[in-house]
Coordinates of C-alpha atoms and ligand atoms in Angstrom, one line a residue:
X114 CA 105.7 75.6 258.3
X115 CA 108.4 76.0 255.7
X116 CA 111.6 77.3 256.9
X117 CA 112.1 80.5 255.4
X118 CA 116.0 80.9 255.6
X119 CA 115.9 77.2 253.5
X120 CA 113.9 78.9 250.6
X121 CA 116.1 81.7 250.9
X122 CA 119.2 79.5 250.1
X123 CA 116.7 77.9 247.3
X124 CA 116.6 81.0 245.4
X125 CA 119.7 81.5 245.7
X126 CA 120.8 78.4 243.6
X127 CA 117.7 78.9 241.8
X128 CA 119.2 82.3 240.5
X129 CA 122.7 80.7 240.0
X130 CA 121.7 78.2 237.7
X131 CA 119.2 80.4 235.9
X132 CA 122.3 82.7 235.0
X133 CA 124.6 79.5 234.1
X134 CA 121.9 78.8 231.9
X135 CA 121.4 81.8 230.4
X136 CA 125.3 82.1 229.6
X137 CA 124.8 79.6 227.7
X138 CA 121.8 80.7 225.3
X139 CA 123.6 81.6 221.9
X140 CA 120.6 82.4 219.7
X141 CA 117.2 83.7 219.6
X142 CA 115.8 80.4 219.9
X143 CA 117.6 79.4 222.8
X144 CA 116.9 82.6 224.8
X145 CA 113.5 81.7 224.4
X146 CA 113.5 78.9 225.7
X147 CA 115.3 79.7 228.5
X148 CA 112.5 82.7 229.4
X149 CA 109.7 79.6 229.5
X150 CA 112.6 77.4 231.4
X151 CA 113.0 80.5 233.9
X152 CA 110.4 83.0 233.9
X153 CA 107.3 80.9 232.6
X154 CA 104.7 80.2 235.1
X155 CA 106.0 76.8 235.6
X156 CA 109.4 78.3 236.3
X157 CA 111.0 77.4 239.8
X158 CA 111.3 81.1 240.6
X159 CA 107.3 81.6 240.2
X160 CA 106.3 78.4 242.4
X161 CA 107.8 80.1 245.4
X162 CA 104.8 82.9 245.0
X163 CA 102.3 79.6 244.8
X164 CA 104.3 77.9 247.6
X165 CA 104.1 81.6 249.7
X166 CA 100.6 80.3 252.0
X167 CA 103.2 77.4 253.5
X168 CA 105.1 80.1 255.5
X169 CA 104.9 81.3 259.0
X170 CA 102.2 85.2 258.0
X171 CA 105.5 87.2 259.9
X172 CA 108.1 85.3 257.1
X173 CA 105.5 86.0 254.0
X174 CA 106.8 89.3 253.1
X175 CA 110.1 88.6 252.8
X176 CA 110.0 85.5 251.0
X177 CA 107.8 87.5 248.8
X178 CA 109.9 90.4 248.2
X179 CA 112.9 87.9 247.8
X180 CA 111.5 86.0 245.3
X181 CA 110.3 89.2 243.2
X182 CA 113.8 90.4 243.8
X183 CA 115.3 86.9 241.8
X184 CA 112.8 87.5 239.5
X185 CA 113.4 91.1 238.4
X186 CA 117.6 89.8 238.4
X187 CA 116.8 87.4 235.6
X188 CA 114.3 89.5 233.8
X189 CA 117.2 92.2 233.5
X190 CA 119.4 89.6 232.7
X191 CA 117.3 88.4 230.2
X192 CA 116.7 91.2 228.6
X193 CA 120.5 92.2 228.6
X194 CA 121.7 88.7 227.0
X195 CA 118.9 89.6 224.4
X196 CA 120.3 92.8 223.7
X197 CA 123.8 91.2 223.2
X198 CA 122.4 88.5 221.0
X199 CA 120.5 90.6 218.7
X200 CA 123.0 92.6 218.4
X201 CA 125.5 89.6 217.7
X202 CA 123.2 88.6 215.0
X203 CA 122.9 91.6 213.5
X204 CA 126.5 91.7 213.5
X205 CA 127.0 88.4 211.5
X206 CA 124.3 88.8 209.8
X207 CA 126.0 92.9 208.0
X208 CA 129.4 90.5 207.8
X209 CA 128.3 87.8 205.8
X210 CA 125.6 89.8 203.6
X211 CA 127.6 92.8 203.1
X212 CA 125.7 94.8 200.6
X213 CA 127.6 97.1 197.9
X214 CA 125.7 100.0 197.5
X215 CA 128.2 101.3 194.0
X216 CA 126.9 97.9 192.1
X217 CA 124.8 99.3 189.2
X218 CA 121.4 98.1 189.6
X219 CA 119.1 95.5 187.9
X220 CA 117.4 97.0 184.9
X221 CA 113.7 96.0 185.3
X222 CA 112.0 94.2 182.6
X223 CA 109.8 96.7 180.6
X224 CA 107.0 95.8 178.5
X225 CA 106.9 98.2 175.0
X226 CA 104.8 98.7 172.4
X227 CA 105.3 95.9 169.4
X228 CA 106.9 97.4 166.6
X229 CA 103.9 97.0 164.2
X230 CA 101.4 99.0 166.9
X231 CA 104.0 101.7 166.9
X232 CA 104.5 101.8 163.1
X233 CA 99.8 101.6 162.7
X234 CA 100.1 104.8 165.0
X235 CA 102.3 106.3 163.3
X236 CA 100.4 105.7 160.1
X237 CA 97.3 106.8 161.7
X238 CA 98.7 109.9 162.8
X239 CA 99.8 110.9 159.2
X240 CA 96.5 110.2 157.7
X241 CA 95.0 111.8 161.3
X242 CA 96.6 115.0 159.8
X243 CA 95.4 114.9 156.7
X244 CA 92.0 114.3 157.5
X245 CA 91.3 110.8 157.4
X246 CA 89.5 108.9 160.7
X247 CA 90.2 105.3 161.5
X248 CA 87.3 102.8 160.9
X249 CA 87.9 98.9 161.9
X250 CA 85.3 96.3 160.3
X251 CA 85.6 92.1 160.9
X252 CA 88.7 90.0 160.5
X253 CA 86.6 87.2 159.6
X254 CA 84.6 87.4 156.6
X255 CA 82.0 86.5 154.2
X256 CA 83.4 85.8 150.3
X257 CA 80.2 88.3 149.1
X258 CA 82.5 91.4 151.2
X259 CA 86.2 90.0 150.6
X260 CA 85.2 89.2 146.5
X261 CA 82.2 89.8 145.4
X262 CA 81.0 93.6 146.0
X263 CA 84.6 94.1 145.4
X264 CA 84.0 93.2 141.4
X265 CA 85.5 89.9 142.2
X266 CA 82.4 87.2 141.2
X267 CA 83.2 83.7 141.8
X268 CA 85.2 81.6 139.5
X269 CA 86.9 85.0 138.7
X270 CA 90.8 84.3 137.8
X271 CA 91.8 87.3 140.0
X272 CA 90.8 84.9 142.9
X273 CA 94.2 83.9 142.6
X274 CA 95.7 87.1 143.9
X275 CA 95.1 86.1 147.3
X276 CA 95.2 82.6 148.4
X277 CA 92.7 82.5 150.8
X278 CA 91.8 80.7 154.4
X279 CA 88.3 78.9 154.1
X280 CA 86.1 78.6 157.1
X281 CA 84.1 75.6 158.0
X282 CA 81.2 77.7 157.4
X283 CA 80.5 78.1 153.4
X284 CA 80.8 81.6 152.4
X285 CA 83.0 82.4 155.7
X286 CA 86.8 83.4 155.4
X287 CA 89.2 84.9 157.0
X288 CA 89.8 88.6 155.2
X289 CA 93.3 88.4 152.7
X290 CA 92.9 92.3 152.7
X291 CA 91.1 95.6 154.5
X292 CA 89.4 96.2 151.5
X293 CA 86.1 94.8 152.4
X294 CA 86.3 97.3 154.6
X295 CA 86.1 99.6 151.9
X296 CA 82.0 98.8 151.3
X297 CA 80.7 98.4 155.0
X298 CA 82.3 102.0 155.5
X299 CA 80.1 103.3 152.1
X300 CA 77.3 101.3 153.0
X301 CA 77.3 103.1 156.4
X302 CA 77.9 106.4 155.4
X303 CA 76.4 106.9 151.8
X304 CA 75.9 109.9 150.4
X305 CA 78.2 111.5 152.4
X306 CA 82.2 111.7 151.4
X307 CA 84.4 110.0 152.9
X308 CA 87.9 109.8 154.4
X309 CA 89.0 107.2 156.6
X310 CA 91.7 104.5 156.4
X311 CA 90.9 101.2 157.6
X312 CA 93.6 99.2 159.9
X313 CA 93.4 95.4 160.3
X314 CA 95.5 91.9 160.6
X315 CA 94.9 90.1 156.9
X316 CA 95.3 86.2 156.5
X317 CA 97.0 84.4 153.2
X318 CA 97.7 81.0 152.4
X319 CA 100.8 81.9 151.2
X320 CA 104.2 80.4 150.9
X321 CA 106.3 82.5 153.8
X322 CA 109.2 84.1 152.8
X323 CA 111.7 87.4 153.6
X324 CA 108.7 89.3 152.5
X325 CA 105.4 87.2 152.8
X326 CA 104.1 85.7 156.1
X327 CA 100.4 84.6 156.2
X328 CA 99.2 86.7 158.8
X329 CA 100.0 90.8 158.4
X330 CA 98.6 93.9 158.5
X331 CA 97.3 96.3 156.2
X332 CA 95.8 99.9 156.2
X333 CA 93.4 100.4 153.6
X334 CA 92.6 104.0 152.7
X335 CA 89.4 105.1 151.3
X336 CA 88.4 108.7 150.3
X337 CA 84.6 109.2 148.2
X338 CA 83.6 112.3 147.2
X339 CA 81.8 114.1 144.2
X340 CA 85.6 115.5 142.4
X341 CA 88.1 113.3 143.7
X342 CA 90.6 112.4 140.8
X343 CA 94.0 110.4 140.2
X344 CA 95.8 113.3 141.1
X345 CA 94.3 113.7 145.0
X346 CA 95.5 110.0 144.9
X347 CA 98.9 110.6 143.9
X348 CA 99.5 113.7 146.0
X349 CA 97.7 112.0 149.2
X350 CA 100.5 109.1 148.9
X351 CA 103.6 111.1 148.6
X352 CA 103.0 113.1 151.1
X353 CA 102.2 109.9 153.1
X354 CA 105.7 108.7 152.0
X355 CA 107.6 111.9 152.4
X356 CA 105.8 111.9 156.3
X357 CA 106.8 108.0 156.9
X358 CA 110.6 108.7 155.3
X359 CA 111.6 111.6 155.1
X360 CA 111.0 114.6 152.2
X361 CA 114.1 113.0 150.3
X362 CA 112.8 109.4 150.0
X363 CA 112.4 108.3 146.2
X364 CA 108.9 106.4 145.6
X365 CA 107.4 105.1 142.4
X366 CA 103.7 104.7 141.3
X367 CA 104.0 102.0 138.6
X368 CA 100.7 100.3 136.9
X369 CA 99.0 97.8 137.9
X370 CA 95.9 95.4 138.3
X371 CA 93.4 95.3 141.0
X372 CA 89.3 94.7 140.5
X373 CA 88.2 97.0 142.4
X374 CA 90.0 99.8 141.2
X375 CA 90.7 101.4 137.3
X376 CA 92.9 102.9 137.0
X377 CA 95.3 101.1 139.8
X378 CA 99.1 101.2 140.8
X379 CA 101.7 100.2 143.3
X380 CA 103.6 102.3 144.9
X381 CA 107.3 101.8 145.5
X382 CA 109.8 102.8 147.7
X383 CA 113.6 102.4 147.3
X384 CA 115.5 99.3 148.6
X385 CA 116.6 100.3 151.9
X386 CA 119.7 97.2 151.9
X387 CA 120.9 97.8 148.2
X388 CA 119.7 101.7 147.9
X389 CA 118.2 101.0 144.6
X390 CA 121.1 98.4 143.0
X391 CA 119.2 95.7 143.2
X392 CA 119.8 92.7 146.1
X393 CA 118.3 89.9 147.2
X394 CA 115.5 91.5 149.4
X395 CA 114.2 93.4 146.5
X396 CA 114.7 90.6 144.3
X397 CA 117.4 92.6 142.0
X398 CA 114.6 95.7 141.3
X399 CA 115.9 98.3 143.5
X400 CA 112.8 98.9 145.0
X401 CA 110.5 97.7 147.5
X402 CA 106.7 97.6 146.9
X403 CA 104.0 98.9 149.8
X404 CA 100.9 99.5 149.1
X405 CA 98.6 99.3 146.2
X406 CA 96.1 101.4 145.0
X407 CA 93.8 102.9 142.4
X408 CA 90.5 104.8 142.1
X409 CA 87.3 103.1 143.5
X410 CA 85.5 100.8 140.2
X411 CA 82.2 102.4 139.8
X412 CA 80.9 99.0 140.1
X413 CA 82.7 99.1 143.9
X414 CA 80.9 102.5 144.4
X415 CA 77.6 101.4 143.5
X416 CA 77.5 98.5 145.8
X417 CA 78.5 100.9 148.4
X418 CA 75.3 102.7 147.7
X419 CA 77.2 105.6 145.5
X420 CA 76.1 106.8 142.0
X421 CA 79.3 106.6 140.2
X422 CA 78.2 109.2 138.0
X423 CA 78.1 111.8 140.6
X424 CA 80.8 110.4 143.0
X425 CA 84.5 108.9 142.3
X426 CA 86.9 108.0 145.0
X427 CA 90.8 106.6 145.4
X428 CA 91.8 103.8 147.3
X429 CA 95.2 102.1 148.7
X430 CA 95.6 99.1 151.0
X431 CA 99.4 99.3 152.4
X432 CA 101.5 96.6 154.5
X433 CA 102.8 98.5 157.3
X434 CA 105.2 95.4 158.3
X435 CA 106.8 96.5 154.7
X436 CA 106.8 99.9 156.1
X437 CA 108.7 99.2 159.3
X438 CA 111.3 97.2 157.5
X439 CA 112.4 99.9 155.3
X440 CA 112.4 102.7 158.0
X441 CA 114.5 100.1 160.9
X442 CA 116.4 97.9 157.9
X443 CA 114.4 94.7 158.6
X444 CA 115.5 92.4 156.2
X445 CA 113.3 89.3 156.9
X446 CA 109.4 89.9 158.1
X447 CA 109.3 86.5 160.1
X448 CA 110.3 88.5 162.7
X449 CA 107.6 90.1 163.3
X450 CA 105.4 87.1 164.8
X451 CA 108.3 85.3 165.5
X452 CA 107.8 86.4 169.4
X453 CA 111.7 87.1 170.0
X454 CA 112.1 89.5 172.4
X455 CA 115.6 89.8 171.4
X456 CA 114.2 91.0 168.1
X457 CA 111.1 93.0 169.7
X458 CA 113.0 95.2 172.6
X459 CA 114.9 97.0 170.0
X460 CA 112.4 98.9 169.4
Ligands
FA5_793 C1 95.7 94.0 148.2 O1 95.6 93.7 149.1 C2 95.0 95.1 147.7 N1 93.3 95.3 148.6 C3 95.6 96.6 148.1 C4 94.5 97.9 147.6 C5 93.5 98.5 148.0 C6 94.6 98.1 146.3 C7 92.7 99.4 147.5 C8 93.6 99.3 145.5 C9 93.0 99.6 146.1 P1 98.1 93.1 147.8 O2 97.7 91.7 147.6 O3 98.8 93.8 146.8 O4 96.8 94.2 147.5 O5 98.8 93.7 148.7 C10 98.6 95.0 149.3 C11 100.7 95.3 150.6 O6 99.9 94.5 151.6 C12 101.0 94.8 150.0 O7 102.3 95.5 148.9 C13 102.1 94.6 150.7 O8 103.0 95.4 151.2 C14 101.3 93.8 151.6 N2 101.6 92.2 151.9 C15 100.1 91.5 150.9 N3 100.5 90.5 150.8 C16 101.5 90.4 152.2 C17 102.4 89.3 152.6 N4 101.7 88.0 152.7 N5 102.8 89.0 154.3 C18 103.1 91.0 154.4 N6 102.5 91.9 153.5 C19 101.7 91.9 152.2

């Protein structure tokens, strides 16, 4: 039979050594180790409970109560030490990681619409107000639609106006302008009247410079009906220019040549850099060309399914990059597709 008196002494020693060890626990990791060692299943105080049957039956309640006391005392000591350590570590992190709430916040990086998307949407809006719908056609075109149906047969010298990227498939190319869309929409709508704009990316095998890219956007304008005149074209373009550039904008229509319009013209806007005096951007002319236009050629009307004796129409093709350049005083078209965020995030 084990002696009740000596186990009481043993328990006091267990308690003392556990409390000494606890005072040496300085952080949460060592505190956890202490808990396993002194309150876990194999802790000395827990071993007393397993040995209780070895005591005389009358001593067992005393031993049990004393062991419970030690256990409770250790649990209490553990919880107050835990509070102390947590408090100390909070204090330490507050001192070390001091937060200055008066510092200005970091601005989150915000996505935005590309300058061209913004300009194009504005052009859509201006034309929508004049009753024009948006109609989209394909970037990869056939020679037939890009040239032949637009009155530009093979080997016609006018083909030199559009240096073309051909695909490996014969007769298939990247559209050099949005004009092939004219025939697509006419064939779909004939003999109904048409008022559409046709936006999209165009591709030309060109020498890249401040005003020319190999990839750029165009917006085609097309109106077909029974009594459409050159006056309607001029009025529509004047209205468009005033809405885009302001009431006082200076524009001019200059005679030009396109195989798919007759007569043909080009619309120039006064150069934004020199104010019309002449500079490097406008090549000394004082004007920047933004679009080509004219009355739809009878051959094209016929190819689209309209009888040119009954129907007439006007068409225009503009370069929205040039419009953005004019409005925002951008002096080089290469910024648009260069993907430099320092440029893009300005708009
Ligand atoms: C045409 O492409 C004709 N299809 C326009 C047209 C449509 C005329 C309907 C008559 C009736 P042009 O090659 O001039 O025409 O181009 C029209 C506009 O596209 C130009 O005024 C210019 O603003 C823009 N553009 C042309 N080439 C480039 C280029 N390489 N880089 C950037 N913009 C260009």
